[in-house]
């Protein structure tokens, strides 16, 4: 059984390292997976998603237009990229259509949709360490993500 407090911290030394980590994660995702990214401005959330998109074989360039709340990309699985920076805390944009769909949902500022997230999801907390390094704290909720993070940490 997973203990409630299980968490894993990884330090990444460059944007490319963050992207590579995202790419490996992207290859592991299954239909319906939900990932919540939490962290201050400029801590690397979009950078990680660019890697995830690569891992999911998305051809388009992934960026963050903060006036678009959800952007869908075609890949080996659909990628639903949410950027909730500008959303009001209680606003419901119809999350259920995506979060319980067949794609992979990745939410920047995911804490703003906390009431809509399924219990089983992967939370990643980003912290600024220095100009080029960040800490990524993985908090897997549910066996599937616990197993995924264990595999992610097995082989760098
Ligand atoms: N180790 C690192 N990992 C990720 N980004 C890094 C790292 N070191 C430096 N950076 C830089 O930090 C910035 C991170 O920007 P990014 O848009 O990914 O952050 P964000 O968390 O999505 O920001 P926002 O909250 O504005 O959406 C980029 O300019 C990137 O090059
Ligand atoms: Mg961003």
Coordinates of C-alpha atoms and ligand atoms in Angstrom, one line a residue:
X1 CA 0.0 0.0 0.0
X2 CA 1.2 3.5 -0.8
X3 CA 1.7 5.7 2.2
X4 CA 0.0 9.1 2.0
X5 CA 3.3 10.9 2.4
X6 CA 5.3 9.2 -0.4
X7 CA 7.1 11.8 -2.4
X8 CA 10.3 11.8 -4.5
X9 CA 12.4 14.8 -5.3
X10 CA 14.6 15.3 -8.3
X11 CA 17.0 18.1 -9.1
X12 CA 17.3 19.2 -12.7
X13 CA 20.3 21.3 -13.8
X14 CA 19.1 22.7 -17.1
X15 CA 16.0 23.2 -19.3
X16 CA 17.1 20.3 -21.5
X17 CA 17.3 18.0 -18.5
X18 CA 13.7 18.9 -17.5
X19 CA 12.6 18.2 -21.1
X20 CA 14.3 14.8 -21.1
X21 CA 12.6 13.9 -17.9
X22 CA 9.3 15.0 -19.4
X23 CA 10.0 12.9 -22.5
X24 CA 10.5 9.8 -20.5
X25 CA 7.3 10.5 -18.5
X26 CA 5.5 11.1 -21.8
X27 CA 6.4 7.7 -23.0
X28 CA 5.0 6.1 -19.9
X29 CA 1.5 7.7 -19.8
X30 CA -1.7 5.8 -20.4
X31 CA -5.1 7.0 -21.7
X32 CA -6.9 9.0 -19.0
X33 CA -3.8 10.0 -17.0
X34 CA -3.9 13.3 -15.2
X35 CA -0.9 15.4 -14.1
X36 CA -1.1 18.5 -12.0
X37 CA 1.9 20.9 -12.2
X38 CA 2.3 23.3 -9.2
X39 CA 4.9 26.0 -9.0
X40 CA 5.6 29.6 -9.3
X41 CA 6.1 31.5 -12.5
X42 CA 9.0 30.4 -14.6
X43 CA 9.9 27.3 -12.6
X44 CA 9.7 25.0 -15.7
X45 CA 6.1 23.7 -16.0
X46 CA 5.8 24.4 -19.7
X47 CA 9.3 23.2 -20.3
X48 CA 8.4 19.8 -18.8
X49 CA 5.3 19.7 -20.9
X50 CA 7.4 20.3 -24.0
X51 CA 9.3 17.1 -23.1
X52 CA 6.1 15.2 -22.4
X53 CA 4.8 16.2 -25.8
X54 CA 7.9 14.9 -27.4
X55 CA 7.5 11.6 -25.5
X56 CA 4.0 11.4 -26.9
X57 CA 5.2 12.1 -30.4
X58 CA 3.4 15.4 -30.7
X59 CA 4.6 17.1 -33.9
X60 CA 3.4 20.6 -33.1
X61 CA 5.3 23.1 -31.1
X62 CA 4.0 23.4 -27.5
X63 CA 4.0 26.8 -26.0
X64 CA 1.9 28.6 -23.4
X65 CA -0.6 31.1 -24.6
X66 CA -2.0 32.2 -21.2
X67 CA -5.3 33.4 -22.8
X68 CA -6.0 29.8 -24.0
X69 CA -7.1 27.7 -21.1
X70 CA -6.8 24.3 -22.9
X71 CA -4.9 23.4 -25.9
X72 CA -5.2 19.9 -27.5
X73 CA -2.4 18.3 -29.4
X74 CA -2.4 15.1 -31.4
X75 CA 0.2 12.5 -30.5
X76 CA 0.4 8.8 -29.8
X77 CA -2.3 9.8 -27.2
X78 CA -4.1 13.1 -27.3
X79 CA -2.4 15.7 -25.0
X80 CA -4.6 18.2 -23.2
X81 CA -2.5 21.0 -22.0
X82 CA -4.2 23.3 -19.5
X83 CA -2.8 26.6 -18.4
X84 CA -5.0 27.8 -15.6
X85 CA -2.9 30.8 -14.6
X86 CA -5.6 33.3 -15.4
X87 CA -8.6 31.3 -14.2
X88 CA -10.6 32.3 -11.2
X89 CA -10.3 29.7 -8.5
X90 CA -13.9 28.4 -8.5
X91 CA -14.5 28.6 -12.3
X92 CA -15.4 25.3 -13.9
X93 CA -14.5 25.1 -17.6
X94 CA -16.0 21.6 -18.0
X95 CA -12.9 19.7 -16.9
X96 CA -14.7 16.4 -16.9
X97 CA -14.8 16.3 -20.7
X98 CA -11.0 16.0 -20.8
X99 CA -10.0 14.6 -17.5
X100 CA -12.1 11.5 -17.9
X101 CA -11.3 11.2 -21.6
X102 CA -8.9 9.0 -23.5
X103 CA -6.0 11.5 -23.6
X104 CA -3.3 12.7 -21.2
X105 CA -4.3 15.8 -19.2
X106 CA -1.5 18.0 -17.9
X107 CA -2.5 21.1 -16.0
X108 CA -0.3 24.1 -15.2
X109 CA -1.5 25.7 -12.0
X110 CA -3.4 22.4 -11.3
X111 CA -4.1 23.5 -7.8
X112 CA -6.7 25.8 -9.2
X113 CA -8.7 22.8 -10.4
X114 CA -8.2 20.7 -7.3
X115 CA -12.0 20.1 -6.9
X116 CA -12.1 18.6 -10.4
X117 CA -9.1 16.3 -10.3
X118 CA -9.6 12.6 -9.8
X119 CA -8.0 11.2 -6.7
X120 CA -5.6 9.1 -8.9
X121 CA -3.3 11.6 -10.4
X122 CA 0.4 12.7 -10.5
X123 CA 1.3 15.9 -8.8
X124 CA 4.6 17.6 -9.5
X125 CA 5.7 20.6 -7.5
X126 CA 8.3 22.8 -9.1
X127 CA 10.7 25.0 -7.0
X128 CA 13.3 27.5 -8.2
X129 CA 16.8 26.6 -7.0
X130 CA 19.1 28.7 -9.1
X131 CA 19.1 30.3 -12.6
X132 CA 19.6 26.9 -14.2
X133 CA 18.3 24.4 -11.7
X134 CA 14.9 23.5 -10.4
X135 CA 13.6 20.9 -7.9
X136 CA 10.8 18.7 -9.0
X137 CA 8.9 17.0 -6.2
X138 CA 6.8 14.1 -7.5
X139 CA 3.7 13.2 -5.4
X140 CA 2.0 10.2 -7.0
X141 CA -1.5 9.5 -5.9
X142 CA -2.4 5.9 -6.6
X143 CA -0.5 2.8 -7.4
X144 CA -0.2 3.4 -11.2
X145 CA 1.7 6.7 -10.6
X146 CA 3.8 5.3 -7.8
X147 CA 5.0 2.5 -10.0
X148 CA 5.6 5.0 -12.8
X149 CA 7.8 7.2 -10.6
X150 CA 9.7 4.3 -9.3
X151 CA 10.5 3.3 -12.9
X152 CA 11.4 6.9 -13.8
X153 CA 13.9 7.0 -10.9
X154 CA 15.4 3.5 -11.6
X155 CA 17.4 4.4 -14.7
X156 CA 18.3 8.0 -15.2
Ligands
LIG1 N1 16.4 23.4 -15.0 C1 15.4 24.1 -15.6 N2 14.2 23.5 -15.9 C2 13.3 24.2 -16.6 N3 13.4 25.5 -17.0 C3 14.6 26.1 -16.7 C4 15.6 25.4 -16.0 N4 16.6 26.3 -15.9 C5 16.3 27.4 -16.4 N5 15.0 27.3 -16.9 C6 14.4 28.4 -17.6 O1 13.3 28.8 -16.8 C7 12.2 29.2 -17.7 C8 11.0 28.2 -17.4 O2 10.0 28.6 -18.1 P1 8.6 27.9 -18.2 O3 7.8 28.6 -19.2 O4 8.9 26.4 -18.5 O5 8.1 28.0 -16.8 P2 6.6 27.9 -16.3 O6 6.6 27.3 -14.9 O7 5.7 27.2 -17.3 O8 6.2 29.4 -16.2 P3 4.7 30.1 -16.1 O9 4.2 29.9 -14.7 O10 4.9 31.5 -16.5 O11 3.8 29.3 -17.1 C9 12.6 29.0 -19.1 O12 13.2 30.2 -19.6 C10 13.8 28.0 -19.0 O13 14.7 28.1 -20.0
LIG2 MG1 4.0 27.8 -18.3

